[in-house]
Coordinates of C-alpha atoms in Angstrom, one line a residue:
M651 CA -18.3 77.5 -32.6
T652 CA -20.6 76.2 -30.0
V653 CA -21.9 73.4 -32.2
A654 CA -18.4 72.3 -33.1
T655 CA -17.4 72.2 -29.5
L656 CA -20.4 70.2 -28.5
S657 CA -20.1 67.6 -31.3
K658 CA -16.5 66.6 -30.6
P659 CA -17.2 64.8 -27.3
T660 CA -19.9 62.9 -29.0
V661 CA -17.5 61.6 -31.6
D662 CA -15.0 60.7 -28.9
A663 CA -17.6 59.0 -26.9
S664 CA -18.7 56.9 -29.8
R665 CA -15.1 55.8 -30.4
V666 CA -14.6 54.8 -26.8
T667 CA -17.9 52.9 -26.9
A668 CA -16.7 51.0 -30.0
L669 CA -13.5 50.1 -28.3
R670 CA -15.3 48.9 -25.3
R671 CA -17.3 46.5 -27.4
V672 CA -14.2 44.6 -28.2
P673 CA -14.2 41.5 -25.9
P674 CA -11.1 40.8 -23.9
T675 CA -10.6 37.5 -25.7
V676 CA -10.7 39.2 -29.1
A677 CA -8.2 41.9 -27.9
V678 CA -5.8 39.1 -26.8
S679 CA -6.3 37.3 -30.0
L680 CA -5.6 40.4 -32.0
L681 CA -2.5 41.1 -30.0
W682 CA -1.1 37.6 -30.5
L683 CA -1.8 37.8 -34.3
A684 CA 0.0 41.2 -34.3
I685 CA 3.0 39.5 -32.7
I686 CA 2.9 36.7 -35.3
V687 CA 2.8 39.2 -38.1
A688 CA 5.7 41.1 -36.6
W689 CA 7.7 37.9 -36.3
S690 CA 7.1 37.2 -40.0
L691 CA 8.1 40.8 -41.1
A692 CA 11.0 41.5 -38.9
P693 CA 12.3 38.3 -37.1
G694 CA 15.6 40.0 -36.4
L695 CA 13.9 42.3 -33.9
F696 CA 12.9 39.4 -31.7
T697 CA 15.9 37.1 -31.7
S698 CA 19.6 37.5 -32.4
H699 CA 20.2 33.7 -32.9
D700 CA 20.8 32.3 -36.4
P701 CA 17.9 29.8 -37.1
A702 CA 20.2 27.7 -39.3
A703 CA 23.5 27.7 -37.2
G704 CA 23.8 25.6 -34.1
V705 CA 26.2 25.2 -31.2
P706 CA 27.1 21.6 -30.7
T707 CA 27.8 22.1 -27.0
E708 CA 24.3 23.4 -26.5
K709 CA 22.2 20.8 -28.2
L710 CA 19.0 19.5 -26.7
L711 CA 18.9 22.1 -23.9
G712 CA 15.6 22.7 -22.2
P713 CA 13.8 26.0 -22.2
G714 CA 15.5 28.7 -20.1
A715 CA 16.7 32.3 -20.0
A716 CA 19.3 31.7 -22.7
H717 CA 16.9 29.8 -25.0
W718 CA 13.3 30.4 -24.4
F719 CA 12.1 27.4 -26.3
G720 CA 15.2 25.3 -25.8
T721 CA 17.4 24.0 -28.5
D722 CA 17.2 21.1 -31.0
D723 CA 19.5 18.2 -31.7
L724 CA 22.0 20.5 -33.5
G725 CA 22.1 23.2 -30.9
R726 CA 20.0 25.6 -32.8
D727 CA 17.8 28.0 -30.8
L728 CA 14.2 26.8 -31.2
F729 CA 12.7 30.2 -30.5
A730 CA 14.7 31.6 -33.4
R731 CA 13.6 28.8 -35.7
V732 CA 9.9 29.4 -34.7
V733 CA 10.2 33.1 -35.2
H734 CA 12.0 32.8 -38.6
G735 CA 9.6 30.1 -39.6
S736 CA 6.6 32.3 -39.1
A737 CA 7.4 34.2 -42.3
S738 CA 7.0 31.0 -44.4
S739 CA 3.9 29.9 -42.5
V740 CA 2.2 33.2 -42.7
S741 CA 3.0 34.0 -46.3
S742 CA 2.0 30.5 -47.5
A743 CA -1.3 30.7 -45.7
L744 CA -1.8 34.2 -47.2
I745 CA -1.2 32.8 -50.7
S746 CA -3.7 30.1 -50.0
V747 CA -6.4 32.4 -48.8
A748 CA -5.8 34.8 -51.7
I749 CA -6.4 31.9 -54.2
G750 CA -9.5 30.7 -52.4
V751 CA -11.0 34.2 -52.1
L752 CA -10.3 35.4 -55.6
A753 CA -11.2 32.2 -57.5
G754 CA -13.9 31.1 -55.2
S755 CA -15.6 34.4 -55.0
L756 CA -15.5 34.8 -58.8
I757 CA -17.1 31.4 -59.3
G758 CA -19.7 32.0 -56.8
L759 CA -20.5 35.5 -58.0
L760 CA -21.0 34.4 -61.6
A761 CA -23.0 31.3 -60.6
G762 CA -25.4 33.2 -58.4
F763 CA -25.8 36.2 -60.7
L764 CA -26.1 34.6 -64.1
E765 CA -28.3 31.7 -63.1
G766 CA -29.3 29.1 -65.8
W767 CA -26.8 26.7 -67.2
V768 CA -23.9 28.8 -65.9
D769 CA -25.1 28.3 -62.3
T770 CA -25.8 24.6 -62.9
V771 CA -22.3 23.9 -64.3
L772 CA -20.4 26.0 -61.7
A773 CA -22.5 24.6 -58.8
R774 CA -21.8 21.0 -59.9
L775 CA -18.1 21.8 -60.1
V776 CA -18.2 23.1 -56.6
D777 CA -20.0 20.0 -55.4
V778 CA -17.3 17.8 -57.0
L779 CA -14.6 19.8 -55.1
L780 CA -16.5 19.6 -51.9
A781 CA -16.9 15.8 -52.3
I782 CA -13.1 15.3 -52.3
P783 CA -11.4 15.1 -48.9
G784 CA -9.5 18.5 -48.7
F785 CA -6.3 17.2 -47.1
L786 CA -6.1 14.3 -49.6
F787 CA -6.7 16.7 -52.5
A788 CA -4.0 19.0 -51.2
V789 CA -1.6 16.0 -51.0
V790 CA -2.3 15.0 -54.6
I791 CA -1.8 18.5 -55.9
V792 CA 1.4 19.2 -54.0
S793 CA 2.7 15.8 -55.2
A794 CA 2.1 16.8 -58.7
L795 CA 3.6 20.3 -58.3
G796 CA 6.7 19.4 -56.1
F797 CA 7.5 19.3 -52.5
R798 CA 7.8 23.0 -51.7
T799 CA 5.9 25.2 -49.2
V800 CA 4.6 27.5 -52.0
N801 CA 3.1 24.5 -53.8
A802 CA 1.5 23.4 -50.5
A803 CA 0.0 26.9 -50.3
I804 CA -1.3 26.6 -53.9
A805 CA -2.8 23.2 -53.1
T806 CA -4.5 24.5 -49.9
G807 CA -5.9 27.4 -51.9
V808 CA -7.4 25.3 -54.5
V809 CA -9.1 23.2 -51.9
A810 CA -10.6 26.4 -50.3
V811 CA -12.0 27.6 -53.7
A812 CA -15.2 25.5 -53.3
V813 CA -15.9 26.8 -49.8
F814 CA -15.7 30.5 -50.9
A815 CA -17.6 29.7 -54.1
R816 CA -20.6 28.2 -52.1
V817 CA -20.8 31.0 -49.6
M818 CA -20.5 33.7 -52.3
R819 CA -23.2 32.1 -54.4
A820 CA -25.6 31.9 -51.5
E821 CA -25.0 35.5 -50.6
V822 CA -25.4 36.7 -54.2
I823 CA -28.7 34.9 -54.5
K824 CA -30.0 36.5 -51.3
V825 CA -28.8 40.0 -52.3
R826 CA -30.1 39.7 -55.9
K827 CA -33.7 39.4 -54.6
A828 CA -33.4 42.4 -52.3
T829 CA -35.7 45.4 -52.8
F830 CA -32.9 47.9 -53.5
V831 CA -31.6 45.7 -56.3
E832 CA -35.1 45.6 -58.0
A833 CA -35.2 49.4 -57.6
S834 CA -32.0 49.8 -59.4
Y835 CA -33.3 47.8 -62.3
L836 CA -36.4 50.0 -62.4
Q837 CA -34.2 53.1 -62.5
G838 CA -32.5 51.8 -65.6
G839 CA -29.2 50.3 -64.2
S840 CA -27.4 47.8 -66.3
R841 CA -26.8 44.2 -65.0
W842 CA -23.1 44.7 -64.7
Q843 CA -23.4 48.0 -63.1
I844 CA -25.8 46.6 -60.5
L845 CA -23.5 43.6 -60.0
L846 CA -20.5 45.8 -59.3
T847 CA -22.1 48.5 -57.3
H848 CA -24.8 46.7 -55.3
I849 CA -24.5 42.9 -55.3
L850 CA -20.8 42.5 -55.0
P851 CA -20.2 44.9 -52.0
N852 CA -23.2 43.4 -50.0
A853 CA -22.5 39.8 -50.9
S854 CA -18.8 40.1 -49.9
R855 CA -19.5 40.9 -46.3
S856 CA -19.6 37.2 -45.4
I857 CA -16.3 36.6 -47.2
V858 CA -14.2 38.6 -44.7
P859 CA -14.9 36.5 -41.6
L860 CA -14.6 33.3 -43.7
A861 CA -11.3 34.4 -45.0
V862 CA -10.0 34.9 -41.5
L863 CA -11.3 31.5 -40.5
Q864 CA -9.8 29.9 -43.7
F865 CA -6.4 31.5 -42.8
G866 CA -6.3 29.4 -39.7
V867 CA -7.4 26.3 -41.6
A868 CA -4.6 27.0 -44.2
I869 CA -2.0 27.2 -41.4
L870 CA -3.1 23.8 -40.1
V871 CA -3.1 22.1 -43.5
I872 CA 0.2 23.6 -44.6
A873 CA 1.8 22.6 -41.3
G874 CA 0.3 19.1 -41.8
L875 CA 1.8 18.9 -45.2
A876 CA 5.2 20.1 -43.9
F877 CA 5.0 17.6 -41.1
L878 CA 4.6 14.8 -43.7
G879 CA 7.6 16.2 -45.7
Y880 CA 5.7 18.1 -48.4
G881 CA 7.2 21.4 -47.6
D882 CA 10.6 23.0 -48.0
P883 CA 13.6 20.8 -47.3
P884 CA 16.0 21.4 -44.3
P885 CA 17.2 23.7 -42.9
A886 CA 13.7 25.3 -43.5
S887 CA 11.9 26.0 -40.2
D888 CA 8.3 25.8 -41.2
W889 CA 6.2 25.2 -38.1
G890 CA 5.0 21.8 -39.3
R891 CA 8.6 20.7 -40.1
L892 CA 9.7 21.8 -36.6
V893 CA 7.0 19.5 -35.1
A894 CA 8.2 16.7 -37.3
D895 CA 11.8 17.2 -36.2
G896 CA 10.8 17.1 -32.6
E897 CA 8.9 13.8 -33.0
K898 CA 12.3 12.1 -33.4
F899 CA 13.3 13.1 -29.8
P900 CA 10.6 12.0 -27.4
F901 CA 13.0 12.7 -24.5
A902 CA 13.1 16.5 -25.5
P903 CA 9.4 17.3 -25.6
W904 CA 9.9 21.0 -25.9
M905 CA 10.9 20.4 -29.5
I906 CA 7.3 19.5 -30.2
Y907 CA 5.5 21.6 -27.6
A908 CA 6.9 24.9 -28.6
P909 CA 6.0 25.0 -32.3
A910 CA 2.8 23.1 -31.7
A911 CA 1.7 25.6 -29.1
V912 CA 2.4 28.5 -31.5
I913 CA 0.3 26.8 -34.2
V914 CA -2.6 26.1 -31.8
A915 CA -2.5 29.6 -30.4
T916 CA -2.5 31.2 -33.8
V917 CA -5.3 29.1 -35.2
L918 CA -7.4 29.7 -32.0
A919 CA -6.9 33.4 -32.3
L920 CA -8.0 33.4 -35.9
N921 CA -11.1 31.4 -35.0
R922 CA -12.0 33.9 -32.2
V923 CA -11.5 36.9 -34.5
S924 CA -13.6 35.3 -37.2
R925 CA -16.5 34.6 -34.8
W926 CA -16.3 38.2 -33.6
L927 CA -16.5 39.5 -37.1
R928 CA -19.6 37.3 -37.8
R929 CA -21.4 38.9 -34.9
P930 CA -24.6 40.8 -35.7
A931 CA -24.1 44.5 -36.3

């Protein structure tokens, strides 16, 4: 009874210490990202305005109590459009990162583990992908697939495959030479068993912060494609399209500043969290 009583404060103290290790900038970044996720999951909880229906008498109103981000040229509430557009922006970025992580990690895992001609062929494929400008490659892919936000996400994910493949390959090569892997071979472990139980878990540690960073890159690229008209057609409210719509009205700068500020804040928050995850343990 005494031992249990004395051990509990120790656990609580370790939790408090772990919480104190979170820098204030990371806490703010996580809070902002939580808001963005909440916007994308339940936009109706944050705004009662219809993002596609406007009031002609309220067009081009500046930010105020009634319309936090102002209104656009059709009288639509800009805050509602940003909130509802977060679902498309977040989900498309998630699709992009999922494609990059799954395909890129598989290529890097096989290249680093099998070596030989497999490594040579896959490494050269990765070099070719890295040699092509990412945004240009995404434009080519989305032009072939069609002008939709989902296609823009697929294009961005294909571009990210090479980045994840190179990082995973380097980590696999490093872990493969570790002492505990050699010990597993000496104990009679098979190659595929060692790959799944030892190499993959240890090599994938660098993939998580890279995925968070790539999430921000995907948001930027997809917003850039939507800005150029490669996303969903109107009345879609993708963040990039909102910036493109605001460009037509220089006398209403809030139409650009509001969605652009959300994009910048989200990308900066993701970058900060990614750097925090890469910190030494």
